[in-house]
Coordinates of C-alpha atoms and ligand atoms in Angstrom, one line a residue:
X1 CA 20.1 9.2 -5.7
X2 CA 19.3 12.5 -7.7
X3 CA 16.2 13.0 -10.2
X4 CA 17.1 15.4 -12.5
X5 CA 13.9 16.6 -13.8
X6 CA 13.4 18.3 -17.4
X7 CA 13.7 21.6 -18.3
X8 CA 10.0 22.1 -18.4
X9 CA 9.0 20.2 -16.0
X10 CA 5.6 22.0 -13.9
X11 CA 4.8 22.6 -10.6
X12 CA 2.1 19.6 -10.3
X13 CA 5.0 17.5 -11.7
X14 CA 7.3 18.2 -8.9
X15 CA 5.1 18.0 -6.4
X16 CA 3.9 14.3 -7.3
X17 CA 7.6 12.9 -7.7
X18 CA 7.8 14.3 -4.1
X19 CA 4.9 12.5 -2.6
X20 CA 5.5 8.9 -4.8
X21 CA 9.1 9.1 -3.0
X22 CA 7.7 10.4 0.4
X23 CA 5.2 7.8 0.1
X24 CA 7.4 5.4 -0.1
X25 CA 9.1 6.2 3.3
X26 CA 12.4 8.1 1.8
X27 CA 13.1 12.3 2.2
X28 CA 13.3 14.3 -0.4
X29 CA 15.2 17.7 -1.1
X30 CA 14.3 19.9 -3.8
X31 CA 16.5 22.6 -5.9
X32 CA 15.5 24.6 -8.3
X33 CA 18.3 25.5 -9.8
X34 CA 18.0 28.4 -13.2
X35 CA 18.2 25.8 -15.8
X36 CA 16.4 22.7 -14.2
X37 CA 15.0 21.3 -10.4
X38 CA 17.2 18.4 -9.0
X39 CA 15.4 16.1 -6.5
X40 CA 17.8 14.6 -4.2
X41 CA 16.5 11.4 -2.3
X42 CA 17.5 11.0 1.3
X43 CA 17.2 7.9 3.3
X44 CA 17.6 3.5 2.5
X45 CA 18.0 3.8 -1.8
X46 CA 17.6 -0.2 -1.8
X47 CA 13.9 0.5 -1.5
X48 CA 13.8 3.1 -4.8
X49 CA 16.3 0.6 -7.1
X50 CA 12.7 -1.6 -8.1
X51 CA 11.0 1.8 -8.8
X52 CA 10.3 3.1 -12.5
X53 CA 10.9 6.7 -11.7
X54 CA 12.3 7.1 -15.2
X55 CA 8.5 6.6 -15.9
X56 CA 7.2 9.1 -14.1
X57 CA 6.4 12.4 -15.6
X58 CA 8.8 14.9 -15.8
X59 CA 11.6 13.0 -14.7
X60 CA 14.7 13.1 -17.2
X61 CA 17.5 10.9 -15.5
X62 CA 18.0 9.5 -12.2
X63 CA 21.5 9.1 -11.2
X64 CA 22.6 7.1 -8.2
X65 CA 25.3 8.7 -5.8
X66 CA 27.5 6.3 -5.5
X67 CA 29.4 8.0 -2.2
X68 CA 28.1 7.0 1.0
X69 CA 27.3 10.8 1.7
X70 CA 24.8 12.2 -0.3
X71 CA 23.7 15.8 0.4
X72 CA 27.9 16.7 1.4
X73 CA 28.8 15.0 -1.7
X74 CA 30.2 16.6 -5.1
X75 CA 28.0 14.4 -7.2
X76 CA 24.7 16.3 -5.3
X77 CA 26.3 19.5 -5.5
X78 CA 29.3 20.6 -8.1
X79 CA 30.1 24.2 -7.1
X80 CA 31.1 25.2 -3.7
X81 CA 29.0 25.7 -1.0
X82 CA 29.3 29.6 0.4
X83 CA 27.7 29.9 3.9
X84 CA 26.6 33.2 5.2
X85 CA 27.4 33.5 9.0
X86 CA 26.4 36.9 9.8
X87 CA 27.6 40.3 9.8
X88 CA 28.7 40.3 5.9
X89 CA 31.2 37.3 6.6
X90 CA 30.9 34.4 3.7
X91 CA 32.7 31.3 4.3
X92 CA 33.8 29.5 1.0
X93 CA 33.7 30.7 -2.2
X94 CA 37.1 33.0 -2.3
X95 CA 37.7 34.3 0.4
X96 CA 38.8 33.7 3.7
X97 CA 37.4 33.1 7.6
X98 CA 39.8 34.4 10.3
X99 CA 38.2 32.7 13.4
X100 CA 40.4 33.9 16.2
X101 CA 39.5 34.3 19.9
X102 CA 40.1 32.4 23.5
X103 CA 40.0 28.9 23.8
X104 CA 37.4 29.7 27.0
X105 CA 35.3 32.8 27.8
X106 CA 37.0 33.8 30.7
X107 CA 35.4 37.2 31.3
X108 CA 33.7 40.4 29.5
X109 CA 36.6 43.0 29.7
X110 CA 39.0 39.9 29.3
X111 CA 37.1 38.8 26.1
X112 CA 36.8 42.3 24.6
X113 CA 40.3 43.0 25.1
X114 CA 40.9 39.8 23.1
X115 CA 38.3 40.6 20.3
X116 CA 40.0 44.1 19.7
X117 CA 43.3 42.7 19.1
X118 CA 41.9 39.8 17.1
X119 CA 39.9 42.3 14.9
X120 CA 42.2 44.9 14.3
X121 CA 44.8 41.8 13.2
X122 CA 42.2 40.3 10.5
X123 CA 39.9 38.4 12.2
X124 CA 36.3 38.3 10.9
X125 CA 34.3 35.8 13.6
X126 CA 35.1 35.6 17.3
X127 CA 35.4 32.2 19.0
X128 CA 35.4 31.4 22.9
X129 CA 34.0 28.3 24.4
X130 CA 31.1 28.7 27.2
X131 CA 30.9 24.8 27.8
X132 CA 34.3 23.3 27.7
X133 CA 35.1 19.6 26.8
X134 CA 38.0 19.3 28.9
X135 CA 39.9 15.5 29.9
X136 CA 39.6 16.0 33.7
X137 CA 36.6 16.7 35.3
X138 CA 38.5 18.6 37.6
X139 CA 39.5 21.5 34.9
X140 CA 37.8 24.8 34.3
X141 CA 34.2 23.8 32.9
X142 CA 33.5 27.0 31.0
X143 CA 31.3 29.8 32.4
X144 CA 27.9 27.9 31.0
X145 CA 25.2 30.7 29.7
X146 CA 27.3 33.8 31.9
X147 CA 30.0 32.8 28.8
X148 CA 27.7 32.6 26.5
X149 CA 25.9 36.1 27.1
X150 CA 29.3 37.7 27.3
X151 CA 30.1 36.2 24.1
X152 CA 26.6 37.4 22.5
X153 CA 27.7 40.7 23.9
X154 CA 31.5 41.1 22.9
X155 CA 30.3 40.0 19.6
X156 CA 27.7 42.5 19.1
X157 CA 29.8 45.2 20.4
X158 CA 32.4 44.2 17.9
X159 CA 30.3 43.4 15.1
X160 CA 31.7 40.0 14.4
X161 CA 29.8 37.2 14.3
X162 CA 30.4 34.6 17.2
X163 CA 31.5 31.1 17.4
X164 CA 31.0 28.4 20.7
X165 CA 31.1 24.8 21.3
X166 CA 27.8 23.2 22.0
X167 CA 28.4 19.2 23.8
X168 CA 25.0 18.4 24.6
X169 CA 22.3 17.6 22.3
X170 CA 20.3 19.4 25.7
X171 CA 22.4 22.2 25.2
X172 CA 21.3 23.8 21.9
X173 CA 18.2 25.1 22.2
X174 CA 19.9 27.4 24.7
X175 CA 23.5 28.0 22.8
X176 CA 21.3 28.6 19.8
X177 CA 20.1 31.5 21.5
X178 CA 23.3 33.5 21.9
X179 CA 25.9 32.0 18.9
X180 CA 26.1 32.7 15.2
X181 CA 27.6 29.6 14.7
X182 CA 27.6 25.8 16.4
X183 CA 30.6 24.5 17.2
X184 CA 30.8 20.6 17.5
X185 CA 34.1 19.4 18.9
X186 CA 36.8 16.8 17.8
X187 CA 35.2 14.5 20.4
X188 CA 31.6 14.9 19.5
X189 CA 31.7 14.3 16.1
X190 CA 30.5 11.2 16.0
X191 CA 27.7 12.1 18.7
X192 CA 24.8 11.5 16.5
X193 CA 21.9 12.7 18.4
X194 CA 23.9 16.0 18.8
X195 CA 24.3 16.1 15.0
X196 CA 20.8 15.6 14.1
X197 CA 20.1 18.2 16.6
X198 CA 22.1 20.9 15.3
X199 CA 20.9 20.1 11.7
X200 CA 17.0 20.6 13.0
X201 CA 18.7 24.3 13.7
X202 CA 19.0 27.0 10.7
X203 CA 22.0 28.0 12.0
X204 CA 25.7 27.3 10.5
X205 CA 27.8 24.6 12.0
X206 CA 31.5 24.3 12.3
X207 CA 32.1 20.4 12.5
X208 CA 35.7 19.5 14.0
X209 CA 37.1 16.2 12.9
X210 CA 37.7 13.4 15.5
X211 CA 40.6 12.9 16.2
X212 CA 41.0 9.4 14.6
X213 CA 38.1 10.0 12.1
X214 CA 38.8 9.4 8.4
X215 CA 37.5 11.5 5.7
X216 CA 34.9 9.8 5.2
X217 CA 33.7 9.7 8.6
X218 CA 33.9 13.2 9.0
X219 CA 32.1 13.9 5.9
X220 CA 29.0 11.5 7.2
X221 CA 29.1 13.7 10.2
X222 CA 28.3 16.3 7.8
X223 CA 25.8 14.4 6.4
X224 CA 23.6 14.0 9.7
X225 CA 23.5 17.5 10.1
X226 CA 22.4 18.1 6.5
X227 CA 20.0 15.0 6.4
X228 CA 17.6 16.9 8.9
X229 CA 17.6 20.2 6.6
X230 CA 21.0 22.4 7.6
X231 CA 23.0 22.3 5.1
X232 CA 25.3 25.0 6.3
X233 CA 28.3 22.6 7.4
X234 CA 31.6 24.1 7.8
X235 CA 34.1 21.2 7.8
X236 CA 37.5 21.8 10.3
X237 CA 40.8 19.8 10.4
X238 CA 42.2 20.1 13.5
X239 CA 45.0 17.3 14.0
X240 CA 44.4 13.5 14.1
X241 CA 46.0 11.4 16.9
X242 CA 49.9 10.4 16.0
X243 CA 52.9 8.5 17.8
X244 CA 54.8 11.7 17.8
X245 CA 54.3 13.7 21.1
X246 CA 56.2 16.5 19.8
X247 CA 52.9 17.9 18.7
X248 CA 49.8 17.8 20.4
X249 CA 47.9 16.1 17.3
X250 CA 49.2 15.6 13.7
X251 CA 47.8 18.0 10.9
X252 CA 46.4 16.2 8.1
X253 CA 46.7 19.3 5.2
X254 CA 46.0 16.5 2.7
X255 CA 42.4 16.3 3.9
X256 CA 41.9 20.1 2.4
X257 CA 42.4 19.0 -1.4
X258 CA 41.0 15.4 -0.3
X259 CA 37.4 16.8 1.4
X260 CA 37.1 19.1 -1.5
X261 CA 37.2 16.7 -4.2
X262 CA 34.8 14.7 -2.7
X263 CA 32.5 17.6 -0.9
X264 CA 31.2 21.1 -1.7
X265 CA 31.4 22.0 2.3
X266 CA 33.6 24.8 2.8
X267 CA 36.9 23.3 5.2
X268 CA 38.4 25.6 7.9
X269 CA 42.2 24.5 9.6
X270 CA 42.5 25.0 13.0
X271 CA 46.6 24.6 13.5
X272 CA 46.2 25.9 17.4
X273 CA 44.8 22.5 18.3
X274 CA 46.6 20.5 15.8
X275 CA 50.3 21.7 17.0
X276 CA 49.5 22.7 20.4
X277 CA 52.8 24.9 19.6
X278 CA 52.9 28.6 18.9
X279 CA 56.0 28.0 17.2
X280 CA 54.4 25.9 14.6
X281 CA 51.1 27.7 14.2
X282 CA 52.2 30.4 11.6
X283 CA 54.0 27.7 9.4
X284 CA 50.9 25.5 9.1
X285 CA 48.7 28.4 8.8
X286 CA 50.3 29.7 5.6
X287 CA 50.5 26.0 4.8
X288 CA 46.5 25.7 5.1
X289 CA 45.6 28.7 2.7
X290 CA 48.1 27.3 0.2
X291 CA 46.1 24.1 0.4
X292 CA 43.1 25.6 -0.4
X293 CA 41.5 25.8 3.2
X294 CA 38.9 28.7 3.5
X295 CA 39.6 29.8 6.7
X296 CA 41.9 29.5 9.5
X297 CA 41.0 29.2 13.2
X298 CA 43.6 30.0 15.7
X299 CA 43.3 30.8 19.4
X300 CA 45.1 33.8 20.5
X301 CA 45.0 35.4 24.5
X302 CA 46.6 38.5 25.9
X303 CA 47.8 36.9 28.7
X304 CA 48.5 33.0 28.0
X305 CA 50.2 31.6 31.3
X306 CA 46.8 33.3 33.3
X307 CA 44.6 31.4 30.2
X308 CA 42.0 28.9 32.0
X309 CA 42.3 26.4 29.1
X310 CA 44.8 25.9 26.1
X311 CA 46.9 28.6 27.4
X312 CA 50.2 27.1 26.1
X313 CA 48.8 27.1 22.6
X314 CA 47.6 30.7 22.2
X315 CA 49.0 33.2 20.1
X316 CA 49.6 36.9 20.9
X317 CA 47.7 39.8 19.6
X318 CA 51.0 40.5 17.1
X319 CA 52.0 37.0 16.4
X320 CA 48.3 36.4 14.9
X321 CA 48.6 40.1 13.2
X322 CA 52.1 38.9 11.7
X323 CA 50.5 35.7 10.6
X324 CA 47.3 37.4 9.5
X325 CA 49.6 39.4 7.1
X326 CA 51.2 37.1 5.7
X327 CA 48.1 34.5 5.0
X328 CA 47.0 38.2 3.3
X329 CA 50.3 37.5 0.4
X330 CA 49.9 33.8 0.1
X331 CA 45.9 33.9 0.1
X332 CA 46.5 36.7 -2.9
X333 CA 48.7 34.1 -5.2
X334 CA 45.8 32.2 -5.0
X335 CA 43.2 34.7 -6.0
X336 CA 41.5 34.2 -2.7
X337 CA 41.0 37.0 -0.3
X338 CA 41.1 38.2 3.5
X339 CA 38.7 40.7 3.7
X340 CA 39.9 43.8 5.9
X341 CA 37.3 44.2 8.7
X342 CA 36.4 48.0 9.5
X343 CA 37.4 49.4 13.0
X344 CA 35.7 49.1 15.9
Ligands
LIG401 C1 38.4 24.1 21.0 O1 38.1 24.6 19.9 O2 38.7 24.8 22.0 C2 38.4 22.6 21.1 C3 38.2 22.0 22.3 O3 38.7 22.0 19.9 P1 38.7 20.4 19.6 O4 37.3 19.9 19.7 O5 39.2 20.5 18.2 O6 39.7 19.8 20.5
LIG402 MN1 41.0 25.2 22.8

C-alpha cells in the first residue's frame, strides 16, 4: 500500500502517519520526493484495509499495490532504479555494467592478469568467486577470505569495483568486508535468511535467478532484501533449467522486458552461465542489450583448460574485447552507453 501525502503536508504530519502505522505492527518507508512524500507500508496489509487513513491529516490518497512485491514493484516506484556500486560505475539508468572476471579467485598474479584484460576490453566491475557453490563436494571450494583479500586487492589496484558470491547467511559480515557488491547465486535465491541478511547490509546486491524460479519469484527475492532497508537490488538472468542439454541452462531474454514492466530494479544477463558455450556467449550478449538488459556479466580466463571452475565456459581476453565492441554499436542504437574505463 502507498500513502501519498499532500503537497503541504508538515513534518509533525509525517511523523504521526509513521507511528499510527508502526503502531499498528506494519513497516513503513518514507520518500520525499520534490513534489510530495510517498509512505510505503511494508508488512500483512489485511490489518490496514479497516483503517481510516484517508482520515488522517495530511494524507491525500492511499493506493493499494496490487503486486505481491511491493518495494521492487513499478506501482512503488515509476522511474528506474540507478545503483551506485563504486568507483563512478552506475548500474541502470543508460548505461551499461560490464561485469567480467573468473568464475573462482584462483590466485593474485592469476586474477590481475585477468582484470587487465577484462579492463582494457570494457569491463567496469570485476567478479571472482571466493566461496564457490559447486555440485560435488569434492570440487574446488574457493580460496575462502585468501580469495576474498586478493579480490579486495586486484580490485583496488585496478580501480574497479568488485563482485563475489556470498552462500551463507554466516558469511556476510565477513564478505561484506572486502566486496563492493553481494552476489547471491542461482541456488540461493530462495535462501531467505540469506536474503534478509544481505538486505540489513548497505551494500548493493546482484540477485541471480534460480534456476526454475519464475518472475515473480525472483522479484520476491528482491523484495526480502529490500523489505529490511537495501534497496540496491540488481536483478540477473542467468538461464532456467530446460530439456535441451545442448546448453547448459536456457536463457529466458523475455524476462528483461518482462521484470522491467513489472520492477524498477536494474536486470543484468549473465549468458556464460546460461549457455555454458563460448560459442553462443557473443550472440546472446548482443541479444541481452538489445533487450534492454543493463549489463552483461560474462566470465572470461586466460588460460581456460587450467580454470578451477567453469573453465569450459570462459571467454578469452579478445573474444570478450570483440564482444565488448560490438555490445558498444548495438548498446548505441539504443541510446544506451558502455562507458570507456581509463587505463590502468
Ligand atoms: C557464478 O556466478 O559463478 C555462479 C555460480 O553463478 P550461478 O549462481 O548463476 O550458477
Ligand atoms: Mn561460474
Amino acid at each position: 500500500m502507498i500513502i501519498v501525502l499532500k503537497p503541504n503536508s508538515t513534518p509533525e504530519q509525517i511523523d504521526h502517519i509513521v507511528e499510527t502505522i508502526h503502531a499498528m505492527g506494519l513497516k513503513t518507508d518514507v520518500s520525499r520526493g520534490i513534489k510530495r512524500t510517498i509512505i510505503g507500508v511494508i508488512g500483512e496489509e489485511d490489518l490496514l484495509r479497516s483503517a481510516p487513513l484517508r482520515a488522517i491529516p495530511g494524507v491525500e490518497e492511499v493506493v493499494p499495490i496490487l503486486k505481491p512485491f511491493k518495494l521492487a514493484s513499478r506501482e512503488y516506484q515509476p522511474e528506474d532504479s540507478v545503483i551506485d556500486v563504486g568507483c563512478g560505475v552506475k548500474v541502470g539508468g543508460g548505461s551499461l555494467a560490464m561485469i567480467a572476471g573468473p568464475c573462482a579467485v584462483e590466485g593474485r598474479e592469476i586474477l590481475l592478469e585477468i582484470a587487465r584484460h577484462v579492463k582494457a576490453g570494457g569491463a567496469n566491475i570485476l567478479r571472482g568467486g571466493a566461496f564457490k557453490p559447486r555440485t560435488s563436494p569434492y570440487s574446488f571450494q574457493g580460496l575462502g577470505e585468501e580469495g576474498l583479500k586478493i579480490l579486495r586487492d586486484v580490485g583496488d589496484e585496478m580501480e574497479m569495483p568488485v563482485v563475489t558470491e556470498v552462500m551463507d547467511p554466516r558469511q556476510v559480515a565477513l564478505v561484506d568486508r572486502y566486496t563492493d557488491i553481494f552476489q547471491i547465486g542461482a541456488r540461493n535465491m530462495q535462501n531467505f535468511n540469506l536474503l534478509a541478511e544481505v538486505g540489513q547490509t548497505k551494500r548493493p546486491v546482484l540477485l541471480k535467478r534460480g534456476m526454475s524460479a519464475t518472475v515473480i519469484d525472483l522479484l520476491m527475492s528482491a523484495e526480502y532484501i529490500m523489505a529490511e532497508g537495501n534497496k540496491q537490488v540488481m536483478l540477473c538472468e542467468r538461464g532456467i533449467k530446460s530439456f535441451d542439454s545442448s546448453t547448459r541452462n536456457l536463457l529466458d531474454l523475455s524476462i528483461v522486458p518482462n521484470a522491467k514492466g513489472l520492477s524498477h530494479l536494474p536486470i543484468i544477463v549473465d549468458p556464460s552461465h546460461a549457455t555454458g558455450r563460448p560459442d553462443l556467449i557473443p550472440a546472446m550478449a548482443l541479444a541481452a542489450v538489445a533487450a534492454g538488459a543493463d549489463g552483461i556479466h560474462i566470465e572470461v580466463h586466460t588460460c581456460p583448460e587450467k580454470a578451477l571452475s567453469d573453465g569450459p565456459q570462459a571467454l578469452l581476453p579478445d573474444q570478450y574485447r570483440a564482444v565488448v565492441d560490438q555490445m558498444r554499436q548495438v548498446a548505441g542504437l539504443f541510446q544506451k552507453t558502455i562507458p570507456i574505463a581509463h587505463a590502468n
